[in-house]
Short mmCIF file of C-alpha atoms (C1' of nucleotides) in Angstrom, two decimals:
data_model
loop_
_atom_site.label_atom_id
_atom_site.label_comp_id
_atom_site.label_asym_id
_atom_site.label_seq_id
_atom_site.Cartn_x
_atom_site.Cartn_y
_atom_site.Cartn_z
CA MET I 1 22.18 -68.01 -24.85
CA THR I 2 19.81 -70.90 -24.42
CA ARG I 3 16.93 -70.27 -22.04
CA VAL I 4 15.48 -73.17 -20.04
CA LEU I 5 12.23 -73.24 -18.09
CA VAL I 6 12.26 -75.72 -15.21
CA ILE I 7 8.91 -76.75 -13.76
CA ASP I 8 8.92 -78.86 -10.62
CA ASP I 9 7.43 -78.61 -7.16
CA GLU I 10 10.30 -80.34 -5.37
CA PRO I 11 12.80 -77.67 -4.31
CA GLN I 12 15.78 -80.04 -4.24
CA ILE I 13 15.29 -81.14 -7.80
CA VAL I 14 14.81 -77.59 -8.98
CA ARG I 15 17.92 -76.53 -7.12
CA ALA I 16 20.02 -79.36 -8.58
CA LEU I 17 18.83 -78.59 -12.08
CA VAL I 18 19.33 -74.86 -11.80
CA ILE I 19 22.87 -75.28 -10.49
CA ASN I 20 23.85 -77.73 -13.21
CA LEU I 21 22.26 -75.72 -15.98
CA LYS I 22 23.71 -72.40 -14.92
CA ALA I 23 27.14 -74.01 -14.65
CA ARG I 24 26.79 -74.82 -18.34
CA THR I 25 25.83 -71.24 -19.15
CA TYR I 26 22.15 -71.86 -19.71
CA GLU I 27 19.77 -69.14 -18.65
CA VAL I 28 17.24 -70.66 -16.26
CA ASP I 29 13.73 -69.78 -15.12
CA ALA I 30 11.92 -71.92 -12.56
CA ALA I 31 8.26 -72.48 -11.70
CA HIS I 32 6.73 -74.59 -8.89
CA ASP I 33 3.28 -75.04 -10.33
CA GLY I 34 1.48 -75.25 -13.64
CA ALA I 35 -0.13 -71.85 -13.63
CA THR I 36 3.15 -70.07 -12.98
CA ALA I 37 4.80 -72.23 -15.59
CA LEU I 38 2.38 -71.27 -18.34
CA ARG I 39 2.68 -67.61 -17.44
CA LEU I 40 6.47 -67.76 -17.39
CA ALA I 41 6.61 -69.62 -20.67
CA ALA I 42 4.52 -66.93 -22.34
CA ALA I 43 6.55 -64.12 -20.83
CA ARG I 44 10.04 -65.51 -21.29
CA HIS I 45 9.79 -67.69 -24.41
CA PRO I 46 12.21 -70.40 -23.30
CA ASP I 47 14.15 -72.47 -25.83
CA VAL I 48 13.36 -75.68 -23.97
CA VAL I 49 11.06 -76.73 -21.10
CA VAL I 50 11.80 -79.31 -18.40
CA LEU I 51 8.51 -80.37 -16.88
CA ASP I 52 7.76 -82.54 -13.86
CA LEU I 53 4.37 -84.18 -14.28
CA GLY I 54 3.54 -84.19 -10.57
CA LEU I 55 2.45 -80.64 -9.93
CA PRO I 56 0.27 -79.42 -7.04
CA ASP I 57 -2.25 -77.37 -8.97
CA MET I 58 -2.88 -79.14 -12.26
CA ASP I 59 -2.15 -82.28 -14.23
CA GLY I 60 1.18 -82.21 -16.03
CA VAL I 61 -0.44 -83.29 -19.27
CA GLU I 62 -2.62 -80.20 -19.07
CA VAL I 63 0.52 -78.08 -18.90
CA ILE I 64 1.80 -79.78 -22.05
CA ARG I 65 -1.48 -79.06 -23.83
CA GLY I 66 -1.41 -75.49 -22.59
CA LEU I 67 2.01 -74.99 -24.09
CA ARG I 68 1.30 -76.84 -27.31
CA GLY I 69 -1.65 -74.58 -27.94
CA TRP I 70 0.69 -71.83 -29.04
CA THR I 71 4.29 -73.00 -29.14
CA ARG I 72 6.42 -75.83 -30.44
CA VAL I 73 9.13 -75.36 -27.83
CA PRO I 74 10.74 -78.71 -26.92
CA ILE I 75 9.26 -80.22 -23.75
CA LEU I 76 11.27 -82.69 -21.71
CA VAL I 77 9.09 -84.49 -19.18
CA LEU I 78 10.31 -85.69 -15.80
CA SER I 79 8.24 -88.16 -13.87
CA ALA I 80 8.38 -90.63 -11.03
CA ARG I 81 5.79 -92.79 -12.79
CA HIS I 82 7.30 -95.62 -14.77
CA SER I 83 4.00 -96.74 -16.19
CA SER I 84 3.91 -97.10 -19.91
CA ASP I 85 0.49 -95.47 -20.16
CA GLU I 86 1.71 -92.31 -18.51
CA LYS I 87 4.58 -92.02 -20.94
CA VAL I 88 2.40 -92.59 -23.96
CA GLU I 89 -0.11 -90.04 -22.78
CA ALA I 90 2.51 -87.38 -22.17
CA LEU I 91 4.31 -88.01 -25.44
CA ASP I 92 1.12 -88.01 -27.45
CA ALA I 93 0.03 -84.82 -25.76
CA GLY I 94 3.05 -83.19 -27.29
CA ALA I 95 6.05 -83.92 -25.07
CA ASP I 96 9.35 -84.46 -26.83
CA ASP I 97 11.02 -86.73 -24.33
CA TYR I 98 10.23 -88.56 -21.11
CA VAL I 99 12.76 -89.26 -18.36
CA THR I 100 11.88 -91.26 -15.25
CA LYS I 101 13.14 -90.39 -11.79
CA PRO I 102 15.61 -90.97 -10.45
CA PHE I 103 17.55 -89.75 -13.44
CA GLY I 104 21.23 -89.24 -14.15
CA MET I 105 22.13 -85.61 -14.58
CA ASP I 106 24.48 -86.40 -17.48
CA GLU I 107 21.75 -88.19 -19.36
CA LEU I 108 19.23 -85.44 -18.73
CA LEU I 109 21.62 -82.82 -20.00
CA ALA I 110 22.40 -84.89 -23.09
CA ARG I 111 18.69 -85.23 -23.83
CA LEU I 112 18.33 -81.52 -23.29
CA ARG I 113 21.10 -80.81 -25.77
CA ALA I 114 19.48 -83.15 -28.28
CA ALA I 115 16.13 -81.37 -27.91
CA VAL I 116 17.68 -77.93 -28.30
CA ARG I 117 19.83 -79.00 -31.25
CA ARG I 118 16.75 -80.31 -33.06
CA ALA I 119 14.88 -77.08 -32.59
CA GLU I 120 17.74 -74.86 -33.63
CA PRO I 121 17.32 -74.47 -37.39
CA THR I 122 13.65 -73.57 -37.07
CA GLY I 123 14.30 -70.83 -34.58
CA GLY I 124 17.64 -69.23 -35.21
CA ASP I 125 18.90 -69.11 -38.76
CA GLU I 126 19.21 -66.43 -41.38
CA ASP I 127 20.03 -63.51 -39.10
CA ALA I 128 23.62 -64.05 -38.00
CA VAL I 129 24.93 -65.48 -41.23
CA THR I 130 24.84 -62.26 -43.25
CA VAL I 131 27.34 -59.46 -42.88
CA GLU I 132 26.62 -56.04 -44.34
CA THR I 133 28.80 -53.13 -45.23
CA GLU I 134 27.75 -49.90 -46.92
CA ALA I 135 29.18 -51.24 -50.18
CA PHE I 136 28.10 -54.90 -50.26
CA THR I 137 26.44 -57.77 -48.38
CA VAL I 138 27.88 -61.21 -47.67
CA ASP I 139 25.55 -64.16 -47.04
CA LEU I 140 27.63 -66.95 -45.55
CA ALA I 141 24.89 -69.59 -45.70
CA ALA I 142 23.85 -69.01 -49.29
CA LYS I 143 27.40 -68.28 -50.37
CA LYS I 144 26.23 -65.10 -52.02
CA VAL I 145 27.68 -61.64 -52.27
CA ASN I 146 25.41 -58.80 -53.27
CA ARG I 147 26.54 -55.40 -54.44
CA ASP I 148 24.22 -52.65 -55.65
CA GLY I 149 21.39 -55.17 -55.86
CA LYS I 150 23.32 -57.51 -58.14
CA ASP I 151 25.03 -60.77 -57.25
CA VAL I 152 28.79 -60.76 -57.54
CA ARG I 153 30.40 -63.86 -58.99
CA LEU I 154 33.31 -65.17 -56.94
CA THR I 155 35.62 -68.05 -57.77
CA PRO I 156 36.05 -70.80 -55.15
CA THR I 157 39.38 -69.44 -53.93
CA GLU I 158 38.07 -65.89 -53.78
CA TRP I 159 35.06 -67.02 -51.81
CA HIS I 160 37.11 -69.11 -49.44
CA LEU I 161 39.40 -66.21 -48.70
CA LEU I 162 36.48 -63.86 -48.18
CA GLU I 163 34.83 -66.36 -45.87
CA VAL I 164 37.84 -66.64 -43.58
CA LEU I 165 38.17 -62.87 -43.39
CA VAL I 166 34.49 -62.26 -42.75
CA ARG I 167 34.35 -64.93 -40.05
CA ASN I 168 37.04 -62.88 -38.30
CA THR I 169 35.47 -59.48 -38.89
CA GLY I 170 37.50 -56.76 -37.18
CA ARG I 171 40.29 -59.12 -36.24
CA LEU I 172 43.67 -59.36 -37.87
CA VAL I 173 44.23 -62.64 -39.71
CA GLY I 174 47.89 -63.57 -40.19
CA GLN I 175 49.11 -64.41 -43.68
CA LYS I 176 50.24 -67.84 -42.60
CA GLN I 177 46.80 -68.58 -41.15
CA LEU I 178 45.07 -67.34 -44.28
CA LEU I 179 47.27 -69.42 -46.54
CA GLN I 180 46.76 -72.54 -44.50
CA GLU I 181 43.00 -72.14 -44.22
CA VAL I 182 42.46 -71.42 -47.89
CA TRP I 183 45.23 -73.30 -49.68
CA GLY I 184 45.87 -76.07 -47.17
CA PRO I 185 48.17 -76.81 -44.25
CA SER I 186 51.29 -77.27 -46.37
CA TYR I 187 51.20 -73.65 -47.52
CA GLY I 188 52.43 -70.81 -45.35
CA THR I 189 54.98 -68.71 -47.19
CA GLU I 190 53.43 -68.15 -50.61
CA THR I 191 52.29 -64.64 -49.77
CA ASN I 192 52.09 -63.75 -53.44
CA TYR I 193 48.91 -65.84 -53.66
CA LEU I 194 47.39 -63.58 -51.07
CA ARG I 195 48.36 -60.45 -52.91
CA VAL I 196 46.81 -61.65 -56.14
CA TYR I 197 43.55 -62.79 -54.61
CA MET I 198 43.18 -59.85 -52.27
CA ALA I 199 43.51 -57.64 -55.31
CA GLN I 200 40.74 -59.57 -57.07
CA LEU I 201 38.47 -59.37 -54.05
CA ARG I 202 39.03 -55.64 -53.77
CA ARG I 203 38.43 -55.16 -57.47
CA LYS I 204 35.12 -56.98 -57.21
CA LEU I 205 33.90 -55.54 -53.93
CA GLU I 206 35.59 -52.27 -53.03
CA ALA I 207 34.23 -48.99 -54.35
CA ASP I 208 37.80 -47.78 -54.89
CA PRO I 209 40.02 -50.90 -55.17
CA SER I 210 43.25 -48.98 -54.82
CA HIS I 211 42.09 -47.36 -51.57
CA PRO I 212 40.35 -50.24 -49.79
CA LYS I 213 38.00 -49.45 -46.93
CA HIS I 214 37.11 -53.02 -45.92
CA PHE I 215 40.00 -55.25 -46.90
CA ILE I 216 42.84 -53.67 -45.01
CA THR I 217 46.49 -54.62 -45.30
CA GLU I 218 48.53 -54.86 -42.15
CA PRO I 219 52.05 -54.76 -43.61
CA GLY I 220 54.19 -57.69 -42.60
CA MET I 221 51.40 -59.33 -40.64
CA GLY I 222 48.27 -60.06 -42.54
CA TYR I 223 44.86 -58.70 -43.50
CA ARG I 224 41.78 -57.49 -41.70
CA PHE I 225 38.16 -57.23 -42.77
CA GLU I 226 36.21 -54.25 -41.44
CA LYS I 227 32.50 -53.54 -41.91
CA MET B 1 2.78 -92.64 -45.49
CA THR B 2 5.53 -92.57 -42.92
CA ARG B 3 8.57 -94.63 -43.79
CA VAL B 4 10.59 -96.24 -40.97
CA LEU B 5 14.04 -97.78 -41.22
CA VAL B 6 14.68 -100.45 -38.58
CA ILE B 7 18.29 -101.41 -37.93
CA ASP B 8 18.90 -104.38 -35.63
CA ASP B 9 20.78 -107.65 -35.87
CA GLU B 10 18.35 -109.62 -33.69
CA PRO B 11 15.71 -111.15 -35.94
CA GLN B 12 13.09 -111.40 -33.19
CA ILE B 13 13.25 -107.73 -32.39
CA VAL B 14 13.13 -106.79 -36.04
CA ARG B 15 10.16 -109.07 -36.57
CA ALA B 16 8.29 -107.66 -33.59
CA LEU B 17 8.93 -104.11 -34.72
CA VAL B 18 8.03 -104.74 -38.32
CA ILE B 19 4.75 -106.41 -37.38
CA ASN B 20 3.76 -103.66 -35.00
CA LEU B 21 4.73 -100.89 -37.34
CA LYS B 22 3.04 -102.36 -40.37
CA ALA B 23 -0.13 -102.88 -38.33
CA ARG B 24 -0.14 -99.14 -37.78
CA THR B 25 0.29 -98.49 -41.49
CA TYR B 26 3.93 -97.46 -41.40
CA GLU B 27 6.07 -98.42 -44.35
CA VAL B 28 9.04 -100.38 -43.03
CA ASP B 29 12.55 -101.14 -44.29
CA ALA B 30 14.89 -103.31 -42.26
CA ALA B 31 18.66 -103.71 -42.11
CA HIS B 32 20.71 -106.01 -39.91
CA ASP B 33 24.07 -104.26 -40.16
CA GLY B 34 25.44 -100.74 -40.39
CA ALA B 35 26.60 -100.79 -43.98
CA THR B 36 23.24 -101.99 -45.26
CA ALA B 37 21.56 -99.42 -43.05
CA LEU B 38 23.47 -96.50 -44.51
CA ARG B 39 22.83 -97.70 -48.03
CA LEU B 40 19.12 -98.19 -47.38
CA ALA B 41 18.80 -94.82 -45.70
CA ALA B 42 20.29 -93.16 -48.76
CA ALA B 43 18.14 -95.10 -51.17
CA ARG B 44 14.79 -94.91 -49.36
CA HIS B 45 14.99 -91.68 -47.38
CA PRO B 46 13.04 -92.84 -44.32
CA ASP B 47 11.09 -90.38 -42.18
CA VAL B 48 12.50 -91.91 -39.01
CA VAL B 49 15.24 -94.39 -38.11
CA VAL B 50 15.16 -96.96 -35.28
CA LEU B 51 18.73 -98.02 -34.57
CA ASP B 52 20.10 -100.74 -32.33
CA LEU B 53 23.59 -99.79 -31.17
CA GLY B 54 24.89 -103.37 -31.04
CA LEU B 55 25.58 -104.15 -34.67
CA PRO B 56 27.92 -106.83 -36.01
CA ASP B 57 29.91 -104.76 -38.49
CA MET B 58 30.34 -101.28 -37.02
CA ASP B 59 29.80 -99.18 -33.92
CA GLY B 60 26.28 -97.84 -33.69
CA VAL B 61 27.59 -94.35 -33.02
CA GLU B 62 29.38 -94.51 -36.35
CA VAL B 63 26.08 -95.23 -38.02
CA ILE B 64 24.63 -92.13 -36.36
CA ARG B 65 27.52 -90.04 -37.62
CA GLY B 66 27.20 -91.57 -41.07
CA LEU B 67 23.58 -90.49 -41.21
CA ARG B 68 24.10 -87.08 -39.67
CA GLY B 69 26.66 -86.29 -42.30
CA TRP B 70 23.91 -85.67 -44.79
CA THR B 71 20.47 -85.88 -43.20
CA ARG B 72 18.52 -84.66 -40.19
CA VAL B 73 16.14 -87.62 -40.13
CA PRO B 74 15.07 -88.43 -36.53
CA ILE B 75 17.12 -91.29 -35.04
CA LEU B 76 15.67 -93.36 -32.21
CA VAL B 77 18.35 -95.47 -30.56
CA LEU B 78 17.71 -98.86 -28.99
CA SER B 79 20.30 -100.37 -26.70
CA ALA B 80 20.83 -102.99 -24.07
CA ARG B 81 23.38 -100.77 -22.36
CA HIS B 82 21.97 -98.75 -19.51
CA SER B 83 25.19 -96.87 -18.90
CA SER B 84 24.83 -93.13 -18.79
CA ASP B 85 27.99 -92.60 -20.85
CA GLU B 86 26.62 -94.65 -23.73
CA LYS B 87 23.47 -92.60 -23.78
CA VAL B 88 25.30 -89.33 -23.69
CA GLU B 89 27.63 -90.38 -26.48
CA ALA B 90 24.81 -91.51 -28.74
CA LEU B 91 22.70 -88.44 -28.09
CA ASP B 92 25.57 -86.05 -28.62
CA ALA B 93 26.50 -87.84 -31.82
CA GLY B 94 23.10 -86.81 -33.15
CA ALA B 95 20.54 -89.31 -31.89
CA ASP B 96 17.13 -87.92 -31.02
CA ASP B 97 16.04 -90.43 -28.39
CA TYR B 98 17.47 -93.37 -26.50
CA VAL B 99 15.42 -96.35 -25.32
CA THR B 100 16.91 -99.17 -23.24
CA LYS B 101 15.98 -102.80 -23.77
CA PRO B 102 13.80 -104.40 -22.77
CA PHE B 103 11.36 -101.76 -23.89
CA GLY B 104 7.60 -101.52 -23.96
CA MET B 105 6.22 -101.50 -27.46
CA ASP B 106 3.65 -98.86 -26.56
CA GLU B 107 6.30 -96.54 -25.27
CA LEU B 108 8.52 -97.06 -28.27
CA LEU B 109 5.70 -96.30 -30.63
CA ALA B 110 4.80 -93.19 -28.67
CA ARG B 111 8.40 -91.98 -28.84
CA LEU B 112 8.38 -92.74 -32.54
CA ARG B 113 5.24 -90.66 -33.01
CA ALA B 114 6.84 -87.83 -31.07
CA ALA B 115 9.96 -87.94 -33.21
CA VAL B 116 7.98 -87.96 -36.45
CA ARG B 117 5.66 -85.20 -35.28
CA ARG B 118 8.62 -82.98 -34.43
CA ALA B 119 10.22 -83.48 -37.80
CA GLU B 120 7.07 -82.67 -39.73
CA PRO B 121 7.46 -78.91 -40.16
CA THR B 122 10.74 -79.44 -42.01
CA GLY B 123 9.05 -81.65 -44.54
CA GLY B 124 5.59 -80.12 -44.73
CA ASP B 125 6.02 -76.38 -44.80
CA GLU B 126 2.62 -75.19 -45.92
CA ASP B 127 3.81 -72.06 -47.63
CA ALA B 128 6.78 -73.47 -49.52
CA VAL B 129 5.32 -76.61 -51.06
CA THR B 130 5.02 -74.97 -54.44
CA VAL B 131 7.69 -72.85 -56.02
CA GLU B 132 6.98 -70.83 -59.12
CA THR B 133 9.22 -69.33 -61.71
CA GLU B 134 8.21 -67.56 -64.88
CA ALA B 135 9.06 -70.73 -66.80
CA PHE B 136 7.67 -73.55 -64.64
CA THR B 137 6.09 -74.54 -61.32
CA VAL B 138 7.34 -77.12 -58.85
CA ASP B 139 4.90 -78.76 -56.43
CA LEU B 140 6.99 -80.44 -53.76
CA ALA B 141 4.05 -82.11 -52.03
CA ALA B 142 2.51 -83.58 -55.16
CA LYS B 143 5.91 -84.28 -56.71
CA LYS B 144 4.86 -82.58 -59.90
CA VAL B 145 6.40 -80.09 -62.23
CA ASN B 146 4.24 -78.06 -64.54
CA ARG B 147 5.41 -76.14 -67.57
CA ASP B 148 3.15 -74.30 -69.99
CA GLY B 149 0.15 -76.02 -68.44
CA LYS B 150 1.51 -79.49 -69.03
CA ASP B 151 3.13 -81.86 -66.52
CA VAL B 152 6.78 -82.59 -67.12
CA ARG B 153 7.91 -86.16 -66.70
CA LEU B 154 10.97 -86.49 -64.46
CA THR B 155 12.88 -89.64 -63.60
CA PRO B 156 13.39 -90.40 -59.88
CA THR B 157 16.96 -89.11 -59.88
CA GLU B 158 16.01 -85.96 -61.76
CA TRP B 159 13.24 -85.28 -59.30
CA HIS B 160 15.43 -85.93 -56.31
CA LEU B 161 18.04 -83.53 -57.57
CA LEU B 162 15.45 -80.88 -58.32
CA GLU B 163 13.94 -81.33 -54.87
CA VAL B 164 17.21 -80.73 -53.06
CA LEU B 165 17.90 -77.64 -55.13
CA VAL B 166 14.41 -76.20 -54.70
CA ARG B 167 14.44 -76.81 -50.94
CA ASN B 168 17.51 -74.60 -50.91
CA THR B 169 16.20 -71.93 -53.24
CA GLY B 170 18.67 -69.09 -53.54
CA ARG B 171 21.33 -70.92 -51.57
CA LEU B 172 24.36 -72.53 -53.07
CA VAL B 173 24.39 -76.30 -52.67
CA GLY B 174 27.85 -77.84 -52.77
CA GLN B 175 28.48 -80.64 -55.22
CA LYS B 176 29.45 -82.99 -52.42
CA GLN B 177 26.24 -82.26 -50.56
CA LEU B 178 24.18 -82.75 -53.69
CA LEU B 179 25.83 -86.07 -54.46
CA GLN B 180 25.38 -87.33 -50.92
CA GLU B 181 21.76 -86.27 -50.66
CA VAL B 182 20.75 -87.69 -54.01
CA TRP B 183 23.07 -90.65 -54.55
CA GLY B 184 23.93 -91.51 -50.92
CA PRO B 185 26.64 -90.83 -48.36
CA SER B 186 29.31 -92.91 -50.07
CA TYR B 187 29.25 -90.61 -53.10
CA GLY B 188 30.99 -87.28 -53.06
CA THR B 189 33.41 -87.06 -55.96
CA GLU B 190 31.42 -88.31 -58.93
CA THR B 191 30.69 -84.84 -60.22
CA ASN B 192 30.03 -86.18 -63.72
CA TYR B 193 26.68 -87.48 -62.46
CA LEU B 194 25.77 -83.95 -61.54
CA ARG B 195 26.75 -82.61 -64.92
CA VAL B 196 24.66 -85.20 -66.74
CA TYR B 197 21.56 -84.73 -64.60
CA MET B 198 21.80 -80.97 -64.41
CA ALA B 199 21.88 -80.97 -68.19
CA GLN B 200 18.74 -83.10 -68.30
CA LEU B 201 16.92 -80.88 -65.81
CA ARG B 202 17.85 -77.80 -67.80
CA ARG B 203 16.76 -79.43 -71.04
CA LYS B 204 13.39 -80.23 -69.54
CA LEU B 205 12.78 -77.02 -67.62
CA GLU B 206 14.83 -74.11 -68.91
CA ALA B 207 13.59 -71.98 -71.76
CA ASP B 208 17.13 -71.84 -73.15
CA PRO B 209 19.01 -74.85 -71.76
CA SER B 210 22.41 -73.57 -72.83
CA HIS B 211 21.87 -70.27 -71.02
CA PRO B 212 20.17 -71.33 -67.79
CA LYS B 213 18.37 -68.70 -65.73
CA HIS B 214 17.31 -70.89 -62.81
CA PHE B 215 19.83 -73.70 -62.50
CA ILE B 216 23.02 -71.80 -62.06
CA THR B 217 26.49 -73.31 -61.99
CA GLU B 218 28.99 -72.00 -59.50
CA PRO B 219 32.21 -73.39 -60.93
CA GLY B 220 34.20 -75.45 -58.50
CA MET B 221 31.59 -75.17 -55.77
CA GLY B 222 28.16 -76.39 -56.70
CA TYR B 223 24.80 -75.33 -58.08
CA ARG B 224 22.14 -72.87 -57.11
CA PHE B 225 18.42 -72.71 -57.89
CA GLU B 226 17.00 -69.23 -58.41
CA LYS B 227 13.35 -68.33 -58.95
"C1'" DC Q 1 70.74 -40.68 -51.05
"C1'" DC Q 2 70.33 -45.36 -52.30
"C1'" DG Q 3 69.35 -50.33 -51.51
"C1'" DT Q 4 66.06 -53.55 -49.71
"C1'" DC Q 5 61.79 -55.38 -48.59
"C1'" DG Q 6 56.93 -55.95 -48.92
"C1'" DC Q 7 52.87 -54.96 -51.46
"C1'" DG Q 8 49.89 -54.12 -55.65
"C1'" DT Q 9 49.17 -54.88 -60.53
"C1'" DC Q 10 49.15 -57.17 -64.89
"C1'" DA Q 11 49.26 -60.72 -68.41
"C1'" DG Q 12 50.32 -65.28 -70.19
"C1'" DG Q 13 50.07 -70.53 -70.00
"C1'" DG Q 14 49.10 -74.94 -67.90
"C1'" DT Q 15 45.45 -77.24 -65.78
"C1'" DT Q 16 41.08 -78.10 -64.12
"C1'" DG Q 17 36.16 -78.23 -64.42
"C1'" DC Q 18 31.94 -77.94 -67.08
"C1'" DG Q 19 28.63 -79.04 -70.87
"C1'" DT Q 20 27.45 -82.16 -74.38
"C1'" DC Q 21 26.78 -86.34 -76.78
"C1'" DA Q 22 26.58 -91.20 -77.28
"C1'" DA Q 23 26.65 -95.84 -75.94
"C1'" DA Q 24 26.84 -99.57 -72.65
"C1'" DG Q 25 24.87 -101.52 -68.42
"C1'" DA Q 26 21.04 -102.19 -64.96
"C1'" DC Q 27 16.42 -102.38 -63.98
"C1'" DT Q 28 11.20 -102.90 -64.48
"C1'" DG Q 29 7.11 -104.60 -65.98
"C1'" DT Q 30 4.85 -107.28 -69.57
"C1'" DA N 1 12.67 -113.40 -72.59
"C1'" DC N 2 12.01 -108.90 -74.33
"C1'" DA N 3 11.42 -104.01 -74.82
"C1'" DG N 4 11.49 -99.70 -72.87
"C1'" DT N 5 13.36 -96.63 -69.56
"C1'" DC N 6 16.66 -95.07 -66.40
"C1'" DT N 7 21.37 -94.87 -64.75
"C1'" DT N 8 26.18 -95.07 -65.34
"C1'" DT N 9 30.36 -94.34 -67.86
"C1'" DG N 10 33.65 -92.49 -71.26
"C1'" DA N 11 35.40 -89.05 -74.66
"C1'" DC N 12 35.90 -84.50 -76.41
"C1'" DG N 13 35.89 -79.29 -76.99
"C1'" DC N 14 35.82 -75.18 -74.60
"C1'" DA N 15 35.83 -71.82 -71.11
"C1'" DA N 16 37.31 -70.44 -66.63
"C1'" DC N 17 40.31 -70.63 -63.01
"C1'" DC N 18 44.77 -70.94 -60.65
"C1'" DC N 19 49.51 -70.36 -60.63
"C1'" DT N 20 53.61 -67.90 -61.94
"C1'" DG N 21 56.89 -64.42 -63.07
"C1'" DA N 22 57.89 -59.61 -64.05
"C1'" DC N 23 57.54 -54.87 -63.04
"C1'" DG N 24 56.52 -50.52 -60.43
"C1'" DC N 25 55.75 -48.24 -56.29
"C1'" DG N 26 56.24 -46.66 -51.53
"C1'" DA N 27 58.22 -47.33 -46.80
"C1'" DC N 28 61.92 -48.00 -44.07
"C1'" DG N 29 66.70 -48.03 -42.60
"C1'" DG N 30 71.60 -47.66 -43.44
#
DNA sequence: CCGTCGCGTCAGGGTTGCGTCAAAGACTGT
DNA sequence: ACAGTCTTTGACGCAACCCTGACGCGACGG
C-alpha cells in the first residue's frame, strides 16, 4: 500500500486530505509542524509527502531541504502563496510539484498519482516478479526460467502458457481461459494444444514429468500452478 | 547537455520558450503538431518534453500516450484549459506536470528543472555506467566500446541498439520494444532491421559471431544481453 | 465387464522466423 | 558534385517451432 505523509498546520485541510486519501486506500500519516514531519518521515518512510509551506515552527523550504538530505521521496508542495519566486524556490530546493490553494481535490490526487507513479520503478521492482519453487525459479520481468543454476530455454508459446499459470499461482485456470489468453480469443475448444504444451512444460521443468508436483491437472476443468 | 522537445502550435510561445531555454544552455527541438512531435521524440530522444495540449492534428492526450508507449521521458503539459478534468486526464495518461497558460517563465523553468532532476537517476546510475564482459567493455556515459584495448567504432543505430540491450542486462527485450526504442514508435514489425543490426553488433563484439555468448536470440520473442 | 471420455505421449510435416549476404537508396561532409 | 558511410530492402538456406493425427492409458458409468 502507498504511504502518504501529510504536513499542514490547518486541521481542516489535514482532515479533508486524510479522508480523501484513506477512501482511496492510501495509508496516511499527518504532522502539524516541521519538526514532527521530519521525525515521522524518518520513522515511517512514506512513498510521497504532501507539504504545506506555511508551518508554525520552521520555513517549509527548510523541511524540503531536511528531507532531501537523505531521501528522494516525492514532495508535493501546497501553498497559499501564488508568487512565482516562492514556487521557484521550493522547486529548486527539491520539491517535485507545487499546488496553490485553494486547490481541487481531484487535481491534487492526480498529481499525487503522477508523483507516485514516477517513483515506482526505483523503489519497488525485482522482488515481486520472481516466483520460486524447490525445483525452479521463474522471473517474469526478465522472462527467464532457472533450474539447477542453468537457464531453461522456452519457446514463445511455452513461455506464454507458463506466464498465465504463474500469474494465477494456486488458482485454477480454466482450459477455455488458457486457450484464449495464449492462442487468442477465437480459440476455446482445442484442448489438445494444452495437452501438448503442458507436457513440454512439465518435461522441461518438473523433476518427474509424469508425476507433476507444480503443474497440476484438474480433469475436465483446467490446470493449476502450485509453488 | 539537456535536450528539450517543445511541442506547441503557437509560434510566439515556441519562440519565447526556445529563446529562454537556449539562453540557459538547453538544446531545443521544436514541433508544431503531434505527428512531428512523436517522430522527433523518437529520433532525438529528449531528456524532457514540453507539450501544449491544443494541437492542430491530434489530441494532446494521444501524444502523451504515444510517448508513454515506449519511453518514460518527463512530460510537462501546457494548456489554456483550467478545468480540473483536463488536468486529471492528462496526468493520469502519463504527464508529469501540468501548467496552465498564461504561465510565468520562471515557474515553468523551475518545474522543468524539477522534472529533469527527478529523471536523472534513471539515466546516470553511477554504478552501472560501464558494463564489462570477458570479451569487451561498454561505457554508457562515454558512449564507447572497448575490445582488446582498442575502441570499437559503432554507427548511431548500432550504438542505440546496444544501449537498450545493455540497460536491460539479463532481461529479455521484446522485438517490438527494441524496434520502438531504437527506430521510433511507428515501428514494431520490421524485425529484419533487428536481424541485420544484431548481426553487425555480433560481428563487431562477439569472439565467435556465429555462436554468440552475449547477444542471445530468443526465437519469436526478442533478444537478451548477458555479461 | 465393456464402452466412452479425457488426458498424456510421440513423431512427422508445413510454416515461420532467424542469420547471412549483397546491393540499392539516403545522408553527410568536403 | 562527389565519395564515403550508414540505413534500408530483398533473396535464400536452414533450423526451430507449431500444429496435427494416432495411439495407449486410466477413470468413470452403464
